[in-house]
Coordinates of C-alpha atoms in Angstrom, one line a residue:
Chain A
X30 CA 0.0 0.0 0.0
X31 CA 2.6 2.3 1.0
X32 CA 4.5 1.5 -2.4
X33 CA 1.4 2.6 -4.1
X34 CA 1.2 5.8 -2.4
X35 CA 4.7 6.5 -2.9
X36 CA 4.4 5.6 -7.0
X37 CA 1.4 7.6 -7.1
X38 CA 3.0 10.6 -5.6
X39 CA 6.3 10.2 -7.6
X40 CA 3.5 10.3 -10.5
X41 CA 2.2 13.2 -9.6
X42 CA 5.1 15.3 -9.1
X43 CA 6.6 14.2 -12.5
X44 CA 3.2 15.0 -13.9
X45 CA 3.6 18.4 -12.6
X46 CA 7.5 18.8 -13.4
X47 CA 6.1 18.1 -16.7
X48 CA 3.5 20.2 -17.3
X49 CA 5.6 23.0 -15.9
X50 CA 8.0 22.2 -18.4
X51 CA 6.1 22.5 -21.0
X52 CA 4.5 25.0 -20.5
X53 CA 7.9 26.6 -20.2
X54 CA 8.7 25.2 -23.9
X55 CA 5.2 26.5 -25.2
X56 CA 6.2 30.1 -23.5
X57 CA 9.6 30.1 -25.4
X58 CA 7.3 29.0 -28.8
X59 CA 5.2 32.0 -28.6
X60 CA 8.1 34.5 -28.7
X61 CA 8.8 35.3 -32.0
X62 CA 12.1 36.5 -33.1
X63 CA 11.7 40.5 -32.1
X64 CA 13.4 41.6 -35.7
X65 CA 9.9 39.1 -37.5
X66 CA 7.4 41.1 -35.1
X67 CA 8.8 43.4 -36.5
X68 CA 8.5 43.2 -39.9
X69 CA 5.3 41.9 -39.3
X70 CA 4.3 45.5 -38.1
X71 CA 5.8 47.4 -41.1
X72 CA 4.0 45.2 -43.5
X73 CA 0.6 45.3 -41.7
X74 CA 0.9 49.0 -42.2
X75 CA 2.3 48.8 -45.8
X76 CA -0.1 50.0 -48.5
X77 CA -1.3 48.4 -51.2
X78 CA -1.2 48.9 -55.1
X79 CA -4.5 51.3 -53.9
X80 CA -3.6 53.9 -52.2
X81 CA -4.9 57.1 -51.2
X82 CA -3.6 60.6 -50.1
X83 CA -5.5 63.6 -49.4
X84 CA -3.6 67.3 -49.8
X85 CA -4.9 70.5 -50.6
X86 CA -4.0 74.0 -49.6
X87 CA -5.8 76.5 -47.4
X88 CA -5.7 80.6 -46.5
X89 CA -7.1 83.4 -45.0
X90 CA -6.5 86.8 -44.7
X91 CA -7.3 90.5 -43.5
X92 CA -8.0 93.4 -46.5
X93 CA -7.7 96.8 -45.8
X94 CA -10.4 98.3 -48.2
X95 CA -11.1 102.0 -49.3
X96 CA -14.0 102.5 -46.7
X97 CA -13.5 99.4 -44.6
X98 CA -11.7 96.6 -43.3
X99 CA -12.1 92.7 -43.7
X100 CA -11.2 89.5 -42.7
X101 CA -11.9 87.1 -45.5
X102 CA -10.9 83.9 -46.9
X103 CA -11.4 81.2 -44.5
X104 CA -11.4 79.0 -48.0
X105 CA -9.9 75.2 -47.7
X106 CA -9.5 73.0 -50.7
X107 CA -9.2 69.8 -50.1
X108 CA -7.3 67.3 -53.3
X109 CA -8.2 63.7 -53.1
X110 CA -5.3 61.6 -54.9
X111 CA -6.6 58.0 -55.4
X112 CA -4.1 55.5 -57.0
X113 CA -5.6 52.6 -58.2
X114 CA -3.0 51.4 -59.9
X115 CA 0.6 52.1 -61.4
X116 CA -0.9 53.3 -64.4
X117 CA -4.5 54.6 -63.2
X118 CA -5.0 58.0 -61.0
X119 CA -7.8 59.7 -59.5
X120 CA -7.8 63.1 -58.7
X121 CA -10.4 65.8 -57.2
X122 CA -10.5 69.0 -56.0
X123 CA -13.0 70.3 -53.4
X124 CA -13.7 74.3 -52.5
X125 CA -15.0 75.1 -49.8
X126 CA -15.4 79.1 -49.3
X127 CA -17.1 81.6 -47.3
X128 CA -19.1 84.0 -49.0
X129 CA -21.5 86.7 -48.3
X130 CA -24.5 84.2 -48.3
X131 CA -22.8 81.4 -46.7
X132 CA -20.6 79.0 -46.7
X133 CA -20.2 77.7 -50.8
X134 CA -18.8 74.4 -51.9
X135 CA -17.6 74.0 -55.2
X136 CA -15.9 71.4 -57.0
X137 CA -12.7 72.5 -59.1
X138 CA -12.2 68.6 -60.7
X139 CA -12.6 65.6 -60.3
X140 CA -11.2 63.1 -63.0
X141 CA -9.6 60.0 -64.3
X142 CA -5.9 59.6 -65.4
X143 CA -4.5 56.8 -67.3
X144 CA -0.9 55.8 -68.5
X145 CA -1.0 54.9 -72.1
X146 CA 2.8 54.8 -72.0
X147 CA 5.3 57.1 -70.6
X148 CA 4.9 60.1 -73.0
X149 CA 0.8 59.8 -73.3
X150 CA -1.6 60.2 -70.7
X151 CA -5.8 60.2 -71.3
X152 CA -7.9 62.1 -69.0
X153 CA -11.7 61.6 -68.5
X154 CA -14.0 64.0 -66.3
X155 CA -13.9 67.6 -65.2
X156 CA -10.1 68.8 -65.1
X157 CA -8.4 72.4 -65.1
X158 CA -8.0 73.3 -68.7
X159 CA -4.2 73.6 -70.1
X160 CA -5.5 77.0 -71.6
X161 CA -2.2 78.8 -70.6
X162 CA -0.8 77.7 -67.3
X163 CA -2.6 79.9 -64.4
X164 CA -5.7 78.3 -64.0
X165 CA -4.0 74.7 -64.7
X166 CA -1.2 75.2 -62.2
X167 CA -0.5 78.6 -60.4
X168 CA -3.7 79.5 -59.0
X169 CA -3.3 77.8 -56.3
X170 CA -3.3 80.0 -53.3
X171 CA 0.0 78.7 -51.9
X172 CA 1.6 79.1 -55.5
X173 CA 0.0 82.1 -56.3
X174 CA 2.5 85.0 -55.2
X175 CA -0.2 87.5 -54.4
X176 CA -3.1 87.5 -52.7
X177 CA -4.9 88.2 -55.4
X178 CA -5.9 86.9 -59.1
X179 CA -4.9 89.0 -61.8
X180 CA -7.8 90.3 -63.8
X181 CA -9.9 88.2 -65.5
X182 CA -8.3 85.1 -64.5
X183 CA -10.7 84.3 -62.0
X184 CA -14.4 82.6 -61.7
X185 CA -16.2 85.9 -62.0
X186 CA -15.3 88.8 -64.7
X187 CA -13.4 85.5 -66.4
X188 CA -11.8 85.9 -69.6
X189 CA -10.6 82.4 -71.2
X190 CA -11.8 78.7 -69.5
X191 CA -10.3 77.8 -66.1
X192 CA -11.7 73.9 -66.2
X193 CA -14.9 71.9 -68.0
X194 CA -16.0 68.0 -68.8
X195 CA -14.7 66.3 -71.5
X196 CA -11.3 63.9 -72.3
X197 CA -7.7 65.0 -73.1
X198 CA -4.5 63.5 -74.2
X199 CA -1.4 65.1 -72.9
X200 CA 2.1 64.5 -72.2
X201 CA 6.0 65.2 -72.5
X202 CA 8.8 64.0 -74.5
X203 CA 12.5 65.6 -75.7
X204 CA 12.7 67.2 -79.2
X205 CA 16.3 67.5 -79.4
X206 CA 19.2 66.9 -76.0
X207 CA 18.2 70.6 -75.0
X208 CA 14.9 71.1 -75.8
X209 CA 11.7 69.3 -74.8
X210 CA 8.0 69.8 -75.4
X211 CA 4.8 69.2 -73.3
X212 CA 1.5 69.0 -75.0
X213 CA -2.2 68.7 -74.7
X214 CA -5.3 68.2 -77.0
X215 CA -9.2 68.0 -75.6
X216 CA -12.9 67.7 -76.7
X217 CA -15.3 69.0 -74.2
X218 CA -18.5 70.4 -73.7
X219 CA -17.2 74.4 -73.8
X220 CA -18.4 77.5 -73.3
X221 CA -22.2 78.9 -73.9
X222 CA -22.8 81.8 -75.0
X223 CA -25.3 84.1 -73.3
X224 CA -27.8 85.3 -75.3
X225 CA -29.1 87.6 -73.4
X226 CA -32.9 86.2 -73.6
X227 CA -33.2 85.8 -69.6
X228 CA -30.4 88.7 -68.9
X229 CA -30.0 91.3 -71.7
X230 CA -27.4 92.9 -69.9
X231 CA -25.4 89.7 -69.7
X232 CA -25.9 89.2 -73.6
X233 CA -22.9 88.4 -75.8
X234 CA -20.9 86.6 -72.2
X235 CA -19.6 83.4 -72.3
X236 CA -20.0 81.4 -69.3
X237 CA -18.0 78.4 -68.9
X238 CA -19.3 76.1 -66.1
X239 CA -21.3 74.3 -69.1
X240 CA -21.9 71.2 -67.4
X241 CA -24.9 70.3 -69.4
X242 CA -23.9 71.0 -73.1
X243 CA -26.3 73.1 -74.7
X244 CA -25.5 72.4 -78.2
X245 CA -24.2 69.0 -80.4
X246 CA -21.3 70.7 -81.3
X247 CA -17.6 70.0 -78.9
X248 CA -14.7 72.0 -78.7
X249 CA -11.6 71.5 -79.6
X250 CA -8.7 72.7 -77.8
X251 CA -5.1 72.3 -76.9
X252 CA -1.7 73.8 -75.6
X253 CA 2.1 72.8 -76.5
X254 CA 4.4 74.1 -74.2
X255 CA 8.0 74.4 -75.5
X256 CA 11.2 74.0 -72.9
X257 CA 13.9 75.3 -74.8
X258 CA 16.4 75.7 -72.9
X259 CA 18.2 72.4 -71.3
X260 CA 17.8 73.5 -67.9
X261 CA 13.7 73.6 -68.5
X262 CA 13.8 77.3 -67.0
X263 CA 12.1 79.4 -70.0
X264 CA 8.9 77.8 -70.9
X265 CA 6.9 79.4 -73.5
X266 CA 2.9 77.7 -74.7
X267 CA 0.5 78.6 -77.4
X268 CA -3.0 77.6 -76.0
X269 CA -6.1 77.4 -78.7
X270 CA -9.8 76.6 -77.7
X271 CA -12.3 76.3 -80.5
X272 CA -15.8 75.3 -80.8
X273 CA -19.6 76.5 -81.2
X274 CA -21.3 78.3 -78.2
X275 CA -24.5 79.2 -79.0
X276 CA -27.7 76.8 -78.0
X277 CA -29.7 73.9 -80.5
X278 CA -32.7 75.3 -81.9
X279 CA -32.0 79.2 -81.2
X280 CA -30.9 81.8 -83.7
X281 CA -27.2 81.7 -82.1
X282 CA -26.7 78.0 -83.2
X283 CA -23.7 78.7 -85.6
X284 CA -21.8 81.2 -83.5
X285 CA -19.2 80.1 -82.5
X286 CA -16.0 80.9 -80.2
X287 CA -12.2 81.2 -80.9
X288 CA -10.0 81.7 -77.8
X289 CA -6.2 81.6 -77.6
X290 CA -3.7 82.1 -74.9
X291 CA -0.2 82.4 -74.7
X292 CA 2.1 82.1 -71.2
X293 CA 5.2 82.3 -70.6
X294 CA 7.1 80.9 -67.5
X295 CA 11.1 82.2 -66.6
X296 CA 12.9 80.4 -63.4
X297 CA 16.5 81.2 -62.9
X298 CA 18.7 81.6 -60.2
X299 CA 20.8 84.9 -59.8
X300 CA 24.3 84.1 -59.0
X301 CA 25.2 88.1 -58.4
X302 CA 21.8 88.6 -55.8
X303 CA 22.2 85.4 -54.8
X304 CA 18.2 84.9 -55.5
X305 CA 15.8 83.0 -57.0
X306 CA 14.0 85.1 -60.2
X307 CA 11.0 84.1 -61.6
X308 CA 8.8 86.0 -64.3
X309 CA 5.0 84.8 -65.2
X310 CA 2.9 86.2 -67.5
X311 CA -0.2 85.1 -69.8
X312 CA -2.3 86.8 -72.4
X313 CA -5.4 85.4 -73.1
X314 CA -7.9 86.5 -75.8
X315 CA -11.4 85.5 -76.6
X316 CA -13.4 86.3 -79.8
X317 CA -17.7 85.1 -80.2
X318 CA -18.7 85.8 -84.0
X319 CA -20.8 88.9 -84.2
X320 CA -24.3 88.2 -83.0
X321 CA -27.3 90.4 -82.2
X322 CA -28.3 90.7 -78.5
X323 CA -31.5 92.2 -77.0
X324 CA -30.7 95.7 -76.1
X325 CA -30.8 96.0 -72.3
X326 CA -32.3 99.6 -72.6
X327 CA -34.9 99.2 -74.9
X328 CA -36.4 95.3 -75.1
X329 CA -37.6 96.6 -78.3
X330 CA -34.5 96.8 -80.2
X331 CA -30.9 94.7 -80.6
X332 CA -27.7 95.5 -80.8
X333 CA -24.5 93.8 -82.0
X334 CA -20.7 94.9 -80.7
X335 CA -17.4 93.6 -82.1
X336 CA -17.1 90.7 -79.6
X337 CA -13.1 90.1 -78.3
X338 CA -12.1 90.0 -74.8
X339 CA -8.4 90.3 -73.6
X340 CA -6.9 89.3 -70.0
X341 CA -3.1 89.8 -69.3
X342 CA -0.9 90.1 -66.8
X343 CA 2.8 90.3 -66.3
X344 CA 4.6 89.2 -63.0
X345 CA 8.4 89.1 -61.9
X346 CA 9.6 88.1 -58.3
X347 CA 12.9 88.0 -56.9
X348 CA 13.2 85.4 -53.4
X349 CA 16.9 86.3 -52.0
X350 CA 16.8 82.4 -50.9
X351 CA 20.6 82.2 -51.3
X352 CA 21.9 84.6 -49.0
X353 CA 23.2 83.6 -45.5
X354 CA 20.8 85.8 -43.0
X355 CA 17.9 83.5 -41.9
X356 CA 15.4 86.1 -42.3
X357 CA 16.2 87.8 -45.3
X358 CA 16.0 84.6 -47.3
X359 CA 12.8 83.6 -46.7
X360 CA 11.6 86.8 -47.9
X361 CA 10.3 87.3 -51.5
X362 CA 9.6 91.0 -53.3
X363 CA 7.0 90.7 -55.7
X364 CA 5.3 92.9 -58.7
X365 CA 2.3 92.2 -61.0
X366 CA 1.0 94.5 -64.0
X367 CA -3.1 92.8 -65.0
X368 CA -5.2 93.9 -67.7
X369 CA -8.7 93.2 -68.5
X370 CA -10.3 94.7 -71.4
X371 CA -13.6 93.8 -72.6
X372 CA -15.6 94.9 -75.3
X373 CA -16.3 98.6 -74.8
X374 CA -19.8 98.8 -76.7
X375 CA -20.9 96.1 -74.8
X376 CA -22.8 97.0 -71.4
X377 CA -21.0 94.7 -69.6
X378 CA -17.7 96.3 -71.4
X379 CA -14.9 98.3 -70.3
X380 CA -11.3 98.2 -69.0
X381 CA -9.9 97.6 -66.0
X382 CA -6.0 98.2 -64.8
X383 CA -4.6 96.3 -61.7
X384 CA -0.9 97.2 -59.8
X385 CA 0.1 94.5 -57.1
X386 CA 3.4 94.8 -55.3
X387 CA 3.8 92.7 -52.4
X388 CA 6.4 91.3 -49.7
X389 CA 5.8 87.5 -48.9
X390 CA 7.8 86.0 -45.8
X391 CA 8.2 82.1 -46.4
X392 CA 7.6 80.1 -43.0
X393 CA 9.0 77.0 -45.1
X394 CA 8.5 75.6 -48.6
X395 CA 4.9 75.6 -48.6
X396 CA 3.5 78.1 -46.1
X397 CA 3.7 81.7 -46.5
X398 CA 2.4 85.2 -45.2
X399 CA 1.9 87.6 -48.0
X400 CA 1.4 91.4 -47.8
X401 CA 0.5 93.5 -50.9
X402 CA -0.5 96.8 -51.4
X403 CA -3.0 97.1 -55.1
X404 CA -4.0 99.7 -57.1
X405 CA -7.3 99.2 -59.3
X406 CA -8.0 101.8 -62.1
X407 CA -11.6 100.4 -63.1
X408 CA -13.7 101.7 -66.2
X409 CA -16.6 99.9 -66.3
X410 CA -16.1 96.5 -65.8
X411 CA -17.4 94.0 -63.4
X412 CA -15.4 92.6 -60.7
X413 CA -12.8 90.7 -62.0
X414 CA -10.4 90.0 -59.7
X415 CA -11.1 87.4 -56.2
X416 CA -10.5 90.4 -53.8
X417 CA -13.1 92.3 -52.5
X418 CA -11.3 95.3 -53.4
X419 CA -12.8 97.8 -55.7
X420 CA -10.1 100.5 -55.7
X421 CA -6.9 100.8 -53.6
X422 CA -6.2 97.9 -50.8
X423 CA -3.7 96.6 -48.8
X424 CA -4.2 93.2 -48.5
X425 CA -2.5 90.8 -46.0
X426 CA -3.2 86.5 -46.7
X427 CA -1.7 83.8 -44.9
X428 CA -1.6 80.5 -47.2
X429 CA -0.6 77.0 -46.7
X430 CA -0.3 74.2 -49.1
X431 CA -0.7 70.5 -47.7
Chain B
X4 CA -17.5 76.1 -94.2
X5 CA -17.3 76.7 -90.2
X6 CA -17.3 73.0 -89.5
X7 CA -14.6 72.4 -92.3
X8 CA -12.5 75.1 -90.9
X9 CA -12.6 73.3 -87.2
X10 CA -11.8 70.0 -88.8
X11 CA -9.1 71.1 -90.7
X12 CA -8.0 73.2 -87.9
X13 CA -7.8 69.5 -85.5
X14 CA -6.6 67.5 -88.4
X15 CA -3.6 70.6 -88.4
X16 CA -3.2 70.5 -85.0
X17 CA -3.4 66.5 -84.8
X18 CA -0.3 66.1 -87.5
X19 CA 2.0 68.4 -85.6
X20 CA 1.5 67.2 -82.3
X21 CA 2.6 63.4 -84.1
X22 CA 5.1 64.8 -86.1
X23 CA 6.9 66.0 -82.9
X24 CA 5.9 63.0 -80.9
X25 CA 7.5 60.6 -83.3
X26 CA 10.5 63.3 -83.9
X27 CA 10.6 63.6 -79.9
X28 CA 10.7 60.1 -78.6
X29 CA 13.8 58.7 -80.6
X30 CA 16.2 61.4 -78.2
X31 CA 13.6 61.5 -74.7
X32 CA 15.1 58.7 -72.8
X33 CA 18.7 59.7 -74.2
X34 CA 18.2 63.2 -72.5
X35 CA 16.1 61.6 -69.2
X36 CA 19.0 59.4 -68.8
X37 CA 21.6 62.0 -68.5
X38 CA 20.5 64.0 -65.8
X39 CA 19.8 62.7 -62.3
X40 CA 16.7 62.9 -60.0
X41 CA 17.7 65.7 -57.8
X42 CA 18.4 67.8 -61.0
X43 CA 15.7 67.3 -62.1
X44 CA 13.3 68.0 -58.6
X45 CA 15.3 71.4 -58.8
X46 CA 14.8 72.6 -61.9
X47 CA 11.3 71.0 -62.7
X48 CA 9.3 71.8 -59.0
X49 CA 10.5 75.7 -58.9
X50 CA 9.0 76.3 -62.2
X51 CA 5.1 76.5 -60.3
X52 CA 6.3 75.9 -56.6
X53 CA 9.1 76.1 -54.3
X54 CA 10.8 72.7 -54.3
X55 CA 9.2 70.6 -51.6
X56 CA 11.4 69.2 -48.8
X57 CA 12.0 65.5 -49.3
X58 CA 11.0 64.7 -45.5
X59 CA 7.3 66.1 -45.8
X60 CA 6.0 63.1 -47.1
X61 CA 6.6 59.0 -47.0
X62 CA 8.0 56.9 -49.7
X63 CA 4.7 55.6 -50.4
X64 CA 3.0 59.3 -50.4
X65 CA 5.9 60.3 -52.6
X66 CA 5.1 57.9 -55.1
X67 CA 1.0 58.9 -55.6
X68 CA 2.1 62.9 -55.4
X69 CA 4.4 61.9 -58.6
X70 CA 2.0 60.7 -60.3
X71 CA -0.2 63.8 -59.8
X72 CA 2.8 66.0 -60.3
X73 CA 3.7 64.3 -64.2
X74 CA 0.2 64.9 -65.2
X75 CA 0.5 68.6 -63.9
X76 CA 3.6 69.3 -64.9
X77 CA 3.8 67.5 -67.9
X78 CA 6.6 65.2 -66.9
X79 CA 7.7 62.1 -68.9
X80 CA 7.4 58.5 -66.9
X81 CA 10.8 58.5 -66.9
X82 CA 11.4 62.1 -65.1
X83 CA 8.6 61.3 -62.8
X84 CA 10.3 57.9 -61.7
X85 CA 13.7 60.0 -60.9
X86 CA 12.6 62.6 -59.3
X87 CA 10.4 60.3 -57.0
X88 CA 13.3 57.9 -56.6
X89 CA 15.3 60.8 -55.3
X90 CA 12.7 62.2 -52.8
X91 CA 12.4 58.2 -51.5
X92 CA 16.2 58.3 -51.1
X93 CA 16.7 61.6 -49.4
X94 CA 13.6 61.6 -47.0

């Protein structure tokens, strides 16, 4: 009996040195090698082929007016990248902006991008029009040197598209070892012409958010850009935009529209300031065939007016980003000389000159505090610039790009 | 007549742009070769924008902003590929 007990008890300790022992070995199992943990963590956070990325830029600002003083802005603009693929893009841009009535969204694009190969790309949606390069890529308020839009390059008092639905092809290659060439040709649905039925005063305008065509008839457009020089600072485009505006069915059917633009881009750096010069400008011109509109001040009667619109600026800025003081080189002087001149027998016509100088103070490569004092010398016109300013303004804007 | 002029205008406009692509192909990836990625981040980014800091974004953000960047700027695939290569490298 007592032998029993004692094998039972031997038993039962080695059962339990056993499961202790094991239990041990399963311990020692379950820690993984520190470096595979790891790498198990960096892939588990590792994207796929799908990705997405959301950037966008943001300001606001105070404006020192003629008889009053502001805050505006307040805008954000949110860009949603989506990359489906190596070869397939999504991009869209959101505004969202205070105004007087409330708070306004908008939405700037939203299209498709695919890689045919690497010197053709096809583009399907709403996207910025390559009609000169400002609304395309410098009106961005982060890019944008002043606070303001030069004349007629803006959503109201517009002369020349800024974006519309359609499909492009566009894309890059070399021409010779120093020079190389970027191009762009579209359908879309273009502009409509105004007609003045509903608004006799707006007769003969274009308008260019023609989301819903309003005639069978596309429009044809395109840019090249040439790069001549082998450092890609000088880049000169010839933008053309071509199509009929007027609506089905009406007595405007066959007018039609030519527009052309041409920009010009220098970036160079100044050895001797030890600077950073750049020089913008962009002319853009507009023509409708003559047409006759109802007369605003006597319903009675029409009227027809030699129908060409002209925007154009002219911009030069010198950032001293070279020299060895930490403030001084993140300052920038900038000038800007705008132009908008539309047809002077028109109601809506007249002229309009703009003067911007400004100082901008770089917090770093993407956010920047911009002060700029602006003349306006208006005859006639609407308002065709984004500031609220109708005369001479100071105009201080803080803008960040994301 | 109007419609004939547009056509003729598109068929004009068509022919040059594949005259130059053919022309421009044959020496593109001759030129591309030649310069390296951070030359061309420097002298392709400042022509909208100050050139972005390589650190702002991840290798994987880097690589979606270039391909929104060679549609905006125009950029061969090549270019594009450098230029993101670089700002991998240096970030």
């Amino acid at each position: 009996m007592k032998r029993l007990l004692k094998i039972s008890l031997l038993l039962l300790v080695a059962f339990f040195i056993s499961e202790a022992v094991f239990a041990q070995d399963d311990e020692d199992f379950d820690k993984e090698d520190p470096v595979e943990e790891l790498a198990k963590e960096v892939n588990s956070l590792k994207p796929g082929l799908s990705r997405f990325l959301m950037r966008g830029y943001a300001h606001a600002g105070v404006e020192f007016l003629q008889n009053s003083a502001t805050f505006v802005g307040g805008s954000f603009n949110p860009i949603f990248l989506w990359q489906q693929s190596k070869r397939l893009l999504f991009e869209s841009e959101l505004e969202l902006e205070l105004t007087e009535t409330g708070t306004e969204l908008g939405l700037d694009y939203a299209d498709m991008s695919y890689f045919l190969n690497d010197y053709m790309t096809i583009r399907l949606g709403k996207f910025l029009l390559p009609f000169g390069t400002f609304g395309e890529r410098l009106h961005p308020r982060w890019i944008n040197r002043l606070p303001s839009n030069p004349l007629g390059f803006t959503h109201s008092g517009q002369v020349g598209p800024l974006s519309d639905l359609g499909v492009e092809i566009r894309g890059a290659f070399h021409m010779t070892r120093s020079a190389w060439i970027n191009y762009s040709i579209y359908v879309v649905n273009g502009p409509r012409l105004n007609d003045g039925g509903d608004e006799p005063e707006e007769g003969g305008k274009l308008h260019y958010n023609n989301y819903i065509d309003n005639n069978k008839a596309k429009t044809f457009g395109g840019r090249i850009g040439i790069l001549p020089l082998n450092n890609s600072s000088l880049e000169i485009g010839f933008s053309g935009q071509f199509g009929k505006v007027g609506s089905s069915d009406t007595k405007y059917e066959d007018v039609g529209s030519q527009l052309y633009a041409l920009d010009l881009s220098y970036v160079t750096r100044l050895d001797f300031m030890k600077s950073m010069l750049d020089i913008k400008g962009q002319w853009n011109r507009v023509k409708v065939d003559q047409a006759s509109y109802p007369n605003p001040e006597d319903a009675a009667q029409s009227y027809s007016f030699e129908n060409v619109s002209d925007a154009y600026y002219a911009q030069l800025s010198i950032k001293p980003a070279f020299v060895d003081n930490s403030f001084f080189n993140k300052l920038e002087f900038v000038g800007r000389y705008s132009k908008l001149e539309l047809p002077t027998e028109a109601v809506w016509g007249g002229e309009d000159t703009q003067i911007t100088v400004g100082i901008n103070y770089w917090l770093d490569f993407r956010t920047v505090i911009k002060f700029a004092y602006q003349t306006l010398d208006s005859n006639g016109t609407e308002d065709g610039h984004n500031s609220l300013a109708q005369g001479d303004a100071f105009l201080v804007h803080w803008s960040i790009g994301f | 007549m109007k419609s004939k002029k547009y056509i003729i205008n598109l068929a004009f406009g068509i022919t040059f742009a594949s005259v130059l692509f053919v022309v421009g192909c044959s020496s593109s990836k001759d030129v591309a070769v030649a310069k390296s990625g951070a030359q061309l981040w420097g002298e392709n980014c400042v022509r909208c924008h100050n050139a972005p800091s390589p650190t702002a974004f991840s290798d994987y953000q880097w690589e979606t902003i270039g391909q929104h960047m060679r549609i905006r700027a125009n950029l061969t695939a090549m270019e594009t590929d450098k230029i993101v290569d670089f700002l991998k490298m240096a970030n």
